[in-house]
PDB file of C-alpha atoms in Angstrom:
ATOM      1  CA  HIS A 147      48.259  27.627 -94.891  1.00 47.00           C
ATOM      2  CA  PRO A 148      46.539  25.682 -92.032  1.00 48.00           C
ATOM      3  CA  GLU A 149      44.927  28.661 -90.256  1.00 48.00           C
ATOM      4  CA  PRO A 150      41.798  28.894 -92.421  1.00 48.00           C
ATOM      5  CA  ALA A 151      41.110  25.231 -91.751  1.00 48.00           C
ATOM      6  CA  ILE A 152      41.382  25.703 -88.015  1.00 43.00           C
ATOM      7  CA  HIS A 153      39.033  28.684 -88.094  1.00 44.00           C
ATOM      8  CA  SER A 154      36.644  26.781 -90.115  1.00 47.00           C
ATOM      9  CA  GLN A 155      36.541  23.981 -87.568  1.00 47.00           C
ATOM     10  CA  ILE A 156      36.071  26.363 -84.679  1.00 41.00           C
ATOM     11  CA  SER A 157      33.304  28.068 -86.533  1.00 47.00           C
ATOM     12  CA  SER A 158      31.669  24.680 -87.382  1.00 49.00           C
ATOM     13  CA  PHE A 159      31.960  23.762 -83.557  1.00 42.00           C
ATOM     14  CA  GLU A 160      30.352  27.026 -82.460  1.00 45.00           C
ATOM     15  CA  ASP A 161      27.675  26.729 -84.986  1.00 50.00           C
ATOM     16  CA  LYS A 162      26.765  23.179 -83.853  1.00 48.00           C
ATOM     17  CA  HIS A 163      26.821  24.295 -80.232  1.00 45.00           C
ATOM     18  CA  MET A 164      24.400  27.172 -81.020  1.00 46.00           C
ATOM     19  CA  ILE A 165      22.174  24.862 -82.844  1.00 42.00           C
ATOM     20  CA  ARG A 166      22.005  22.437 -79.904  1.00 47.00           C
ATOM     21  CA  LYS A 167      21.198  25.412 -77.497  1.00 45.00           C
ATOM     22  CA  ARG A 168      18.403  26.512 -79.849  1.00 45.00           C
ATOM     23  CA  LYS A 169      16.951  23.043 -80.194  1.00 46.00           C
ATOM     24  CA  GLY A 170      17.150  22.431 -76.454  1.00 48.00           C
ATOM     25  CA  MET A 171      19.757  19.719 -76.657  1.00 49.00           C
ATOM     26  CA  VAL A 172      21.803  18.949 -73.548  1.00 48.00           C
ATOM     27  CA  THR A 173      25.489  19.455 -73.491  1.00 50.00           C
ATOM     28  CA  PRO A 174      27.883  17.112 -71.613  1.00 49.00           C
ATOM     29  CA  MET A 175      28.389  19.849 -69.070  1.00 50.00           C
ATOM     30  CA  GLN A 176      24.604  20.194 -68.493  1.00 49.00           C
ATOM     31  CA  VAL A 177      24.388  16.431 -68.138  1.00 42.00           C
ATOM     32  CA  GLN A 178      27.007  16.424 -65.434  1.00 49.00           C
ATOM     33  CA  GLN A 179      25.355  19.335 -63.633  1.00 50.00           C
ATOM     34  CA  SER A 180      21.964  17.621 -63.927  1.00 48.00           C
ATOM     35  CA  ALA A 181      23.304  14.378 -62.503  1.00 47.00           C
ATOM     36  CA  GLY A 182      24.839  16.222 -59.538  1.00 50.00           C
ATOM     37  CA  SER A 183      21.603  18.153 -58.935  1.00 50.00           C
ATOM     38  CA  SER A 184      19.563  14.907 -59.077  1.00 51.00           C
ATOM     39  CA  SER A 185      21.857  13.212 -56.541  1.00 50.00           C
ATOM     40  CA  PHE A 186      21.604  16.157 -54.123  1.00 47.00           C
ATOM     41  CA  SER A 187      17.857  16.182 -54.463  1.00 54.00           C
ATOM     42  CA  SER A 188      17.668  12.373 -53.732  1.00 56.00           C
ATOM     43  CA  GLN A 189      19.883  12.668 -50.669  1.00 61.00           C
ATOM     44  CA  THR A 190      17.777  15.550 -49.344  1.00 59.00           C
ATOM     45  CA  THR A 191      14.559  13.501 -49.803  1.00 62.00           C
ATOM     46  CA  TRP A 192      16.055  10.503 -47.986  1.00 58.00           C
ATOM     47  CA  ARG A 193      17.147  12.755 -45.117  1.00 67.00           C
ATOM     48  CA  ARG A 194      13.653  14.245 -44.801  1.00 68.00           C
ATOM     49  CA  MET A 195      12.089  10.763 -44.833  1.00 65.00           C
ATOM     50  CA  ALA A 196      14.526   9.686 -42.118  1.00 61.00           C
ATOM     51  CA  VAL A 197      13.600  12.674 -39.878  1.00 57.00           C
ATOM     52  CA  TYR A 198       9.828  11.922 -40.470  1.00 62.00           C
ATOM     53  CA  LEU A 199      10.189   8.348 -39.557  1.00 62.00           C
ATOM     54  CA  THR A 200      12.142   9.208 -36.400  1.00 65.00           C
ATOM     55  CA  VAL A 201       9.580  11.704 -35.257  1.00 59.00           C
ATOM     56  CA  ALA A 202       6.662   9.254 -36.063  1.00 63.00           C
ATOM     57  CA  GLY A 203       8.401   6.401 -34.261  1.00 64.00           C
ATOM     58  CA  GLY A 204       8.968   8.601 -31.174  1.00 62.00           C
ATOM     59  CA  ALA A 205       5.333   9.686 -31.121  1.00 65.00           C
ATOM     60  CA  LEU A 206       4.219   6.005 -31.442  1.00 63.00           C
ATOM     61  CA  ILE A 207       6.508   4.979 -28.548  1.00 64.00           C
ATOM     62  CA  LEU A 208       5.168   7.849 -26.366  1.00 62.00           C
ATOM     63  CA  LEU A 209       1.588   6.853 -27.118  1.00 60.00           C
ATOM     64  CA  LEU A 210       2.137   3.187 -26.237  1.00 60.00           C
ATOM     65  CA  PHE A 211       3.852   4.321 -22.959  1.00 54.00           C
ATOM     66  CA  MET A 212       0.923   6.520 -22.089  1.00 60.00           C
ATOM     67  CA  ILE A 213      -1.579   3.737 -22.768  1.00 55.00           C
ATOM     68  CA  SER A 214       0.410   1.229 -20.655  1.00 51.00           C
ATOM     69  CA  SER A 215       0.742   3.671 -17.767  1.00 48.00           C
ATOM     70  CA  SER A 216      -2.972   4.312 -17.618  1.00 47.00           C
ATOM     71  CA  GLN A 217      -3.611   0.577 -17.041  1.00 47.00           C
ATOM     72  CA  SER A 218      -2.921  -0.733 -13.505  1.00 40.00           C
ATOM     73  CA  PRO A 219      -0.820  -3.930 -13.274  1.00 42.00           C
ATOM     74  CA  PRO A 220      -2.993  -6.950 -12.629  1.00 39.00           C
ATOM     75  CA  GLU A 221      -1.567  -7.576  -9.136  1.00 35.00           C
ATOM     76  CA  GLU A 222      -2.251  -3.985  -8.015  1.00 37.00           C
ATOM     77  CA  ALA A 223      -5.757  -4.064  -9.534  1.00 37.00           C
ATOM     78  CA  ASN A 224      -6.470  -7.321  -7.686  1.00 36.00           C
ATOM     79  CA  LYS A 225      -5.113  -5.857  -4.377  1.00 35.00           C
ATOM     80  CA  ALA A 226      -7.367  -2.782  -4.883  1.00 36.00           C
ATOM     81  CA  SER A 227     -10.483  -4.809  -5.601  1.00 33.00           C
ATOM     82  CA  TYR A 228      -9.723  -7.186  -2.776  1.00 33.00           C
ATOM     83  CA  MET A 229      -9.410  -4.336  -0.282  1.00 36.00           C
ATOM     84  CA  ASN A 230     -12.765  -2.935  -1.386  1.00 37.00           C
ATOM     85  CA  THR A 231     -14.765  -6.072  -1.114  1.00 39.00           C
ATOM     86  CA  LYS A 232     -16.250  -5.072   2.154  1.00 44.00           C
ATOM     87  CA  ALA A 233     -18.300  -1.910   2.178  1.00 40.00           C
ATOM     88  CA  GLU A 234     -15.870   0.972   1.414  1.00 51.00           C
ATOM     89  CA  GLY A 235     -12.865  -1.236   2.051  1.00 81.00           C
ATOM     90  CA  VAL A 236      -9.888  -0.532   4.335  1.00 93.00           C
ATOM     91  CA  VAL A 237      -9.117   3.160   4.903  1.00 94.00           C
ATOM     92  CA  GLN A 238      -6.106   4.884   6.500  1.00 95.00           C
ATOM     93  CA  ASP A 239      -6.571   7.872   8.665  1.00 96.00           C
ATOM     94  CA  SER A 240      -5.532   9.345  11.961  1.00 96.00           C
ATOM     95  CA  VAL A 241      -7.174  10.501  15.110  1.00 95.00           C
ATOM     96  CA  SER A 242      -5.755  12.435  18.174  1.00 92.00           C
ATOM     97  CA  GLY A 243      -2.392  12.178  16.410  1.00 94.00           C
ATOM     98  CA  VAL A 244      -2.469   8.414  16.040  1.00 96.00           C
ATOM     99  CA  ASP A 245      -2.555   6.762  12.629  1.00 97.00           C
ATOM    100  CA  TYR A 246      -4.822   3.785  11.990  1.00 98.00           C
ATOM    101  CA  TYR A 247      -6.221   1.293   9.407  1.00 97.00           C
ATOM    102  CA  HIS A 248     -10.014   0.695   9.594  1.00 97.00           C
ATOM    103  CA  CYS A 249     -12.557  -1.358   7.790  1.00 97.00           C
ATOM    104  CA  PRO A 250     -16.293  -1.080   8.516  1.00 95.00           C
ATOM    105  CA  ALA A 251     -18.761  -3.917   9.165  1.00 93.00           C
ATOM    106  CA  GLU A 252     -21.460  -5.234   6.828  1.00 89.00           C
ATOM    107  CA  ARG A 253     -23.897  -5.806   9.629  1.00 87.00           C
ATOM    108  CA  GLU A 254     -25.707  -3.613  12.048  1.00 88.00           C
ATOM    109  CA  ASP A 255     -24.620  -3.608  15.753  1.00 90.00           C
ATOM    110  CA  PRO A 256     -21.154  -5.000  14.982  1.00 95.00           C
ATOM    111  CA  ILE A 257     -18.310  -5.785  17.312  1.00 97.00           C
ATOM    112  CA  ASP A 258     -15.594  -3.026  17.192  1.00 98.00           C
ATOM    113  CA  LEU A 259     -12.318  -4.869  17.149  1.00 98.00           C
ATOM    114  CA  VAL A 260      -9.303  -2.646  18.017  1.00 98.00           C
ATOM    115  CA  LEU A 261      -5.767  -3.914  17.499  1.00 98.00           C
ATOM    116  CA  LEU A 262      -2.688  -2.399  19.316  1.00 98.00           C
ATOM    117  CA  HIS A 263       0.914  -3.530  18.695  1.00 97.00           C
ATOM    118  CA  GLY A 264       4.028  -4.563  20.633  1.00 95.00           C
ATOM    119  CA  ALA A 265       7.269  -2.683  21.123  1.00 95.00           C
ATOM    120  CA  ALA A 266       9.011  -4.031  18.073  1.00 95.00           C
ATOM    121  CA  PHE A 267       6.059  -3.691  15.731  1.00 97.00           C
ATOM    122  CA  THR A 268       3.574  -1.181  14.247  1.00 97.00           C
ATOM    123  CA  LYS A 269       0.085  -1.183  12.785  1.00 97.00           C
ATOM    124  CA  GLU A 270       1.743  -2.190   9.466  1.00 97.00           C
ATOM    125  CA  ASP A 271       2.413  -5.698  10.767  1.00 97.00           C
ATOM    126  CA  TRP A 272      -1.303  -6.430  11.120  1.00 97.00           C
ATOM    127  CA  LYS A 273      -1.521  -5.561   7.389  1.00 96.00           C
ATOM    128  CA  THR A 274       1.585  -7.393   6.082  1.00 96.00           C
ATOM    129  CA  SER A 275       0.757 -10.513   8.056  1.00 97.00           C
ATOM    130  CA  GLY A 276      -2.628 -10.744   6.306  1.00 96.00           C
ATOM    131  CA  ILE A 277      -4.503 -10.641   9.637  1.00 97.00           C
ATOM    132  CA  LEU A 278      -6.042  -7.274   8.966  1.00 97.00           C
ATOM    133  CA  GLU A 279      -7.544  -8.408   5.648  1.00 95.00           C
ATOM    134  CA  LYS A 280      -8.831 -11.672   6.998  1.00 96.00           C
ATOM    135  CA  LEU A 281     -10.479 -10.030  10.036  1.00 97.00           C
ATOM    136  CA  CYS A 282     -11.972  -7.462   7.781  1.00 96.00           C
ATOM    137  CA  HIS A 283     -13.883 -10.237   5.902  1.00 95.00           C
ATOM    138  CA  VAL A 284     -15.766 -11.024   9.097  1.00 95.00           C
ATOM    139  CA  PRO A 285     -19.149  -9.324   8.412  1.00 94.00           C
ATOM    140  CA  ALA A 286     -19.860  -8.738  12.111  1.00 95.00           C
ATOM    141  CA  PHE A 287     -16.588  -6.856  12.782  1.00 96.00           C
ATOM    142  CA  THR A 288     -15.328  -3.392  12.351  1.00 97.00           C
ATOM    143  CA  VAL A 289     -11.473  -3.660  12.602  1.00 98.00           C
ATOM    144  CA  THR A 290      -9.185  -0.777  13.626  1.00 98.00           C
ATOM    145  CA  ALA A 291      -5.428  -1.226  13.758  1.00 98.00           C
ATOM    146  CA  LEU A 292      -3.896   1.553  15.819  1.00 98.00           C
ATOM    147  CA  ASN A 293      -0.446   2.867  15.808  1.00 96.00           C
ATOM    148  CA  LEU A 294      -0.661   3.847  19.486  1.00 96.00           C
ATOM    149  CA  ASN A 295       2.692   3.958  21.209  1.00 94.00           C
ATOM    150  CA  HIS A 296       3.254   0.710  23.141  1.00 92.00           C
ATOM    151  CA  ARG A 297       4.241   2.754  26.200  1.00 91.00           C
ATOM    152  CA  GLY A 298       0.804   4.542  26.168  1.00 93.00           C
ATOM    153  CA  ASN A 299      -1.056   4.572  29.427  1.00 95.00           C
ATOM    154  CA  HIS A 300      -4.810   4.228  30.006  1.00 95.00           C
ATOM    155  CA  LYS A 301      -5.311   7.978  29.439  1.00 96.00           C
ATOM    156  CA  ASP A 302      -3.661   7.714  26.026  1.00 96.00           C
ATOM    157  CA  LEU A 303      -5.896   4.690  25.098  1.00 97.00           C
ATOM    158  CA  LYS A 304      -8.967   6.370  26.306  1.00 96.00           C
ATOM    159  CA  ASN A 305      -8.107   9.622  24.386  1.00 97.00           C
ATOM    160  CA  VAL A 306      -7.783   7.602  21.160  1.00 97.00           C
ATOM    161  CA  LEU A 307     -11.035   5.602  21.766  1.00 97.00           C
ATOM    162  CA  ASP A 308     -12.878   8.860  22.447  1.00 97.00           C
ATOM    163  CA  GLY A 309     -11.531  10.210  19.188  1.00 97.00           C
ATOM    164  CA  LEU A 310     -12.727   7.207  17.217  1.00 97.00           C
ATOM    165  CA  ARG A 311     -16.110   7.561  18.854  1.00 97.00           C
ATOM    166  CA  ARG A 312     -16.380  11.195  17.882  1.00 96.00           C
ATOM    167  CA  SER A 313     -15.385  10.386  14.369  1.00 95.00           C
ATOM    168  CA  LYS A 314     -18.047   7.515  14.309  1.00 94.00           C
ATOM    169  CA  VAL A 315     -15.298   5.137  13.424  1.00 96.00           C
ATOM    170  CA  ILE A 316     -16.513   2.934  16.255  1.00 96.00           C
ATOM    171  CA  GLN A 317     -19.813   2.936  18.055  1.00 93.00           C
ATOM    172  CA  THR A 318     -20.236   5.552  20.711  1.00 89.00           C
ATOM    173  CA  ASN A 319     -22.505   3.448  23.096  1.00 89.00           C
ATOM    174  CA  LYS A 320     -20.642   0.227  23.041  1.00 95.00           C
ATOM    175  CA  PRO A 321     -17.241  -0.979  24.409  1.00 97.00           C
ATOM    176  CA  VAL A 322     -14.682  -2.415  22.044  1.00 98.00           C
ATOM    177  CA  ALA A 323     -12.907  -5.835  21.804  1.00 98.00           C
ATOM    178  CA  LEU A 324      -9.237  -4.923  22.462  1.00 98.00           C
ATOM    179  CA  VAL A 325      -6.178  -6.889  21.409  1.00 98.00           C
ATOM    180  CA  THR A 326      -2.975  -5.857  23.262  1.00 98.00           C
ATOM    181  CA  PRO A 327       0.078  -7.773  22.085  1.00 98.00           C
ATOM    182  CA  SER A 328       3.046  -7.768  24.533  1.00 97.00           C
ATOM    183  CA  ALA A 329       4.003  -4.213  25.750  1.00 97.00           C
ATOM    184  CA  SER A 330       0.730  -2.587  24.649  1.00 97.00           C
ATOM    185  CA  GLY A 331      -1.067  -4.488  27.419  1.00 97.00           C
ATOM    186  CA  TYR A 332       0.214  -1.900  29.835  1.00 96.00           C
ATOM    187  CA  SER A 333      -2.543   0.392  28.759  1.00 96.00           C
ATOM    188  CA  VAL A 334      -5.077  -1.836  30.277  1.00 97.00           C
ATOM    189  CA  VAL A 335      -2.964  -2.831  33.326  1.00 96.00           C
ATOM    190  CA  ASP A 336      -2.516   0.818  34.055  1.00 95.00           C
ATOM    191  CA  TRP A 337      -6.250   1.333  33.823  1.00 95.00           C
ATOM    192  CA  ILE A 338      -7.113  -1.439  36.318  1.00 93.00           C
ATOM    193  CA  SER A 339      -4.268  -0.333  38.648  1.00 90.00           C
ATOM    194  CA  THR A 340      -6.017   3.095  39.173  1.00 85.00           C
ATOM    195  CA  ARG A 341      -8.982   1.112  40.461  1.00 80.00           C
ATOM    196  CA  SER A 342     -11.020   2.477  37.537  1.00 87.00           C
ATOM    197  CA  ILE A 343     -12.557  -0.790  36.437  1.00 92.00           C
ATOM    198  CA  ASP A 344     -16.015   0.824  36.170  1.00 94.00           C
ATOM    199  CA  GLU A 345     -14.619   3.308  33.617  1.00 96.00           C
ATOM    200  CA  LEU A 346     -12.541   0.617  31.892  1.00 96.00           C
ATOM    201  CA  VAL A 347     -15.549  -1.618  31.107  1.00 96.00           C
ATOM    202  CA  GLN A 348     -17.346   1.334  29.567  1.00 96.00           C
ATOM    203  CA  TYR A 349     -14.545   1.387  26.890  1.00 97.00           C
ATOM    204  CA  VAL A 350     -13.401  -2.205  26.712  1.00 98.00           C
ATOM    205  CA  GLY A 351     -15.939  -4.984  26.525  1.00 98.00           C
ATOM    206  CA  TYR A 352     -13.445  -7.859  25.656  1.00 98.00           C
ATOM    207  CA  TRP A 353      -9.749  -8.050  26.385  1.00 98.00           C
ATOM    208  CA  ILE A 354      -7.337 -10.180  24.391  1.00 98.00           C
ATOM    209  CA  PRO A 355      -3.860  -9.842  25.795  1.00 98.00           C
ATOM    210  CA  VAL A 356      -1.151 -11.553  23.901  1.00 98.00           C
ATOM    211  CA  ALA A 357       1.665 -12.355  26.310  1.00 97.00           C
ATOM    212  CA  SER A 358       1.564  -8.981  28.005  1.00 96.00           C
ATOM    213  CA  PRO A 359       4.466  -8.806  30.496  1.00 96.00           C
ATOM    214  CA  SER A 360       2.953  -5.917  32.518  1.00 96.00           C
ATOM    215  CA  ILE A 361       0.337  -8.375  33.812  1.00 97.00           C
ATOM    216  CA  LYS A 362       3.090 -10.045  35.915  1.00 95.00           C
ATOM    217  CA  GLY A 363       3.597  -6.782  37.906  1.00 93.00           C
ATOM    218  CA  ALA A 364      -0.170  -6.028  38.350  1.00 94.00           C
ATOM    219  CA  ASP A 365      -1.467  -6.450  41.907  1.00 92.00           C
ATOM    220  CA  GLU A 366      -3.751  -9.315  42.676  1.00 95.00           C
ATOM    221  CA  THR A 367      -6.651  -7.197  43.945  1.00 93.00           C
ATOM    222  CA  SER A 368      -6.789  -5.283  40.576  1.00 92.00           C
ATOM    223  CA  LEU A 369      -6.725  -8.478  38.650  1.00 96.00           C
ATOM    224  CA  LYS A 370      -9.368 -10.151  40.682  1.00 96.00           C
ATOM    225  CA  GLY A 371     -11.541  -7.037  40.206  1.00 94.00           C
ATOM    226  CA  LEU A 372     -11.842  -8.070  36.510  1.00 96.00           C
ATOM    227  CA  LYS A 373     -13.349 -11.418  37.140  1.00 96.00           C
ATOM    228  CA  GLY A 374     -16.979 -11.583  35.957  1.00 95.00           C
ATOM    229  CA  ARG A 375     -16.774  -7.982  34.676  1.00 96.00           C
ATOM    230  CA  LEU A 376     -14.404  -8.255  31.625  1.00 97.00           C
ATOM    231  CA  PRO A 377     -14.228 -11.418  29.470  1.00 98.00           C
ATOM    232  CA  ILE A 378     -10.542 -12.177  28.749  1.00 98.00           C
ATOM    233  CA  LEU A 379      -8.804 -14.373  26.250  1.00 98.00           C
ATOM    234  CA  ALA A 380      -5.113 -14.678  27.148  1.00 98.00           C
ATOM    235  CA  ILE A 381      -2.950 -15.970  24.231  1.00 98.00           C
ATOM    236  CA  TYR A 382       0.644 -17.094  24.349  1.00 98.00           C
ATOM    237  CA  GLY A 383       3.017 -18.957  22.118  1.00 98.00           C
ATOM    238  CA  SER A 384       4.288 -22.474  22.713  1.00 98.00           C
ATOM    239  CA  LYS A 385       7.885 -21.191  22.803  1.00 98.00           C
ATOM    240  CA  ASP A 386       7.124 -18.304  25.071  1.00 98.00           C
ATOM    241  CA  SER A 387       7.541 -19.285  28.717  1.00 97.00           C
ATOM    242  CA  GLY A 388       7.001 -15.737  30.004  1.00 97.00           C
ATOM    243  CA  GLY A 389       3.830 -15.430  28.045  1.00 98.00           C
ATOM    244  CA  LYS A 390       2.590 -18.691  29.511  1.00 98.00           C
ATOM    245  CA  ILE A 391       3.165 -17.389  33.080  1.00 98.00           C
ATOM    246  CA  VAL A 392       1.232 -14.134  32.652  1.00 98.00           C
ATOM    247  CA  SER A 393      -1.613 -15.939  30.785  1.00 98.00           C
ATOM    248  CA  GLU A 394      -1.982 -18.451  33.537  1.00 98.00           C
ATOM    249  CA  ARG A 395      -2.016 -15.631  36.120  1.00 98.00           C
ATOM    250  CA  LEU A 396      -4.966 -14.028  34.388  1.00 98.00           C
ATOM    251  CA  GLN A 397      -6.612 -17.423  34.203  1.00 98.00           C
ATOM    252  CA  SER A 398      -6.210 -17.920  37.948  1.00 98.00           C
ATOM    253  CA  LEU A 399      -7.053 -14.409  39.167  1.00 98.00           C
ATOM    254  CA  SER A 400      -9.355 -12.857  36.446  1.00 97.00           C
ATOM    255  CA  GLY A 401     -11.174 -15.855  35.204  1.00 98.00           C
ATOM    256  CA  ALA A 402      -9.469 -15.534  31.772  1.00 98.00           C
ATOM    257  CA  LYS A 403      -9.548 -18.288  29.073  1.00 98.00           C
ATOM    258  CA  SER A 404      -5.871 -19.150  28.471  1.00 98.00           C
ATOM    259  CA  VAL A 405      -4.879 -20.526  25.015  1.00 98.00           C
ATOM    260  CA  GLU A 406      -1.581 -21.628  23.670  1.00 98.00           C
ATOM    261  CA  ILE A 407      -0.831 -21.476  19.938  1.00 98.00           C
ATOM    262  CA  SER A 408       2.285 -22.362  18.053  1.00 98.00           C
ATOM    263  CA  GLY A 409       5.126 -19.780  18.037  1.00 98.00           C
ATOM    264  CA  GLY A 410       7.270 -17.474  20.038  1.00 97.00           C
ATOM    265  CA  HIS A 411       6.533 -14.247  21.830  1.00 97.00           C
ATOM    266  CA  PRO A 412       4.705 -12.658  18.799  1.00 97.00           C
ATOM    267  CA  CYS A 413       2.769 -15.791  18.325  1.00 98.00           C
ATOM    268  CA  TYR A 414      -0.002 -14.037  16.563  1.00 97.00           C
ATOM    269  CA  LEU A 415       2.444 -13.291  13.712  1.00 97.00           C
ATOM    270  CA  ASP A 416       3.899 -16.795  13.817  1.00 97.00           C
ATOM    271  CA  SER A 417       0.540 -18.536  13.658  1.00 98.00           C
ATOM    272  CA  PRO A 418      -1.926 -15.945  12.229  1.00 98.00           C
ATOM    273  CA  GLU A 419      -4.573 -18.551  11.185  1.00 98.00           C
ATOM    274  CA  ASP A 420      -4.630 -20.021  14.737  1.00 98.00           C
ATOM    275  CA  PHE A 421      -4.774 -16.578  16.256  1.00 98.00           C
ATOM    276  CA  ILE A 422      -7.669 -15.519  14.090  1.00 98.00           C
ATOM    277  CA  LYS A 423      -9.583 -18.780  14.893  1.00 98.00           C
ATOM    278  CA  GLU A 424      -9.213 -18.270  18.650  1.00 98.00           C
ATOM    279  CA  VAL A 425     -10.339 -14.646  18.424  1.00 98.00           C
ATOM    280  CA  LEU A 426     -13.378 -15.640  16.372  1.00 97.00           C
ATOM    281  CA  ASN A 427     -14.340 -18.433  18.837  1.00 97.00           C
ATOM    282  CA  PHE A 428     -14.020 -16.051  21.716  1.00 98.00           C
ATOM    283  CA  LEU A 429     -16.108 -13.202  20.274  1.00 96.00           C
ATOM    284  CA  LYS A 430     -18.737 -15.271  18.380  1.00 86.00           C
TER     285      LYS A 430
END
């Protein structure tokens, strides 16, 4: 009968299995389970490492960005240092509702140079053309580029100059050198047309009209009244016939010095170097 042999084999297998358990021997099933557990543990470790590396990489990128943001680009740094080479540098402010750029002088008793603008321009054109920076490098000048409306009359100009005096941007006891390109020349023409030349010369000590068309309509008596009382430099462009006419009229009636430089109607922007040279020669 085979049954006793089978039971004997089963008993033998069970005995061996129990012996392995007691001795701490690993069964095939345990090996398989152990391998699966080891594989899962390894995958979990790699996932954690990937997360740590991602976080660390993000932190490093953020740190580098913060460092680079804190440093000004070389061009901006150069501009900032250049603008501050003279006293406190060029400042932007407003007075009596009119915005302006201003740079102080390095010397005592300076000439206060005030720049207006034409109909198609603003105070920004003095800056973008480089004229403002170059004039600010003249130690004997304070320079103020005003955003006064080109239609402003003499009362508007007087009001702003009074505001600048009160703010001590310009000197309180000394008239300014006034540049009036194109339409902005009306502020002075309106002043002399009221026969208030005595008041005008208390505020304006030098007048530099650049092809101001309103001069053409000013009466002769008013213009003649400026002769010997207000030094005038009349500038016009070589391609601006109208500018030449009004400049020569000032030369004839008011004793102005008339100068032609290369360019059109806004010749001071067409030839900024020549414009600056003429202004310096006139005011030296």
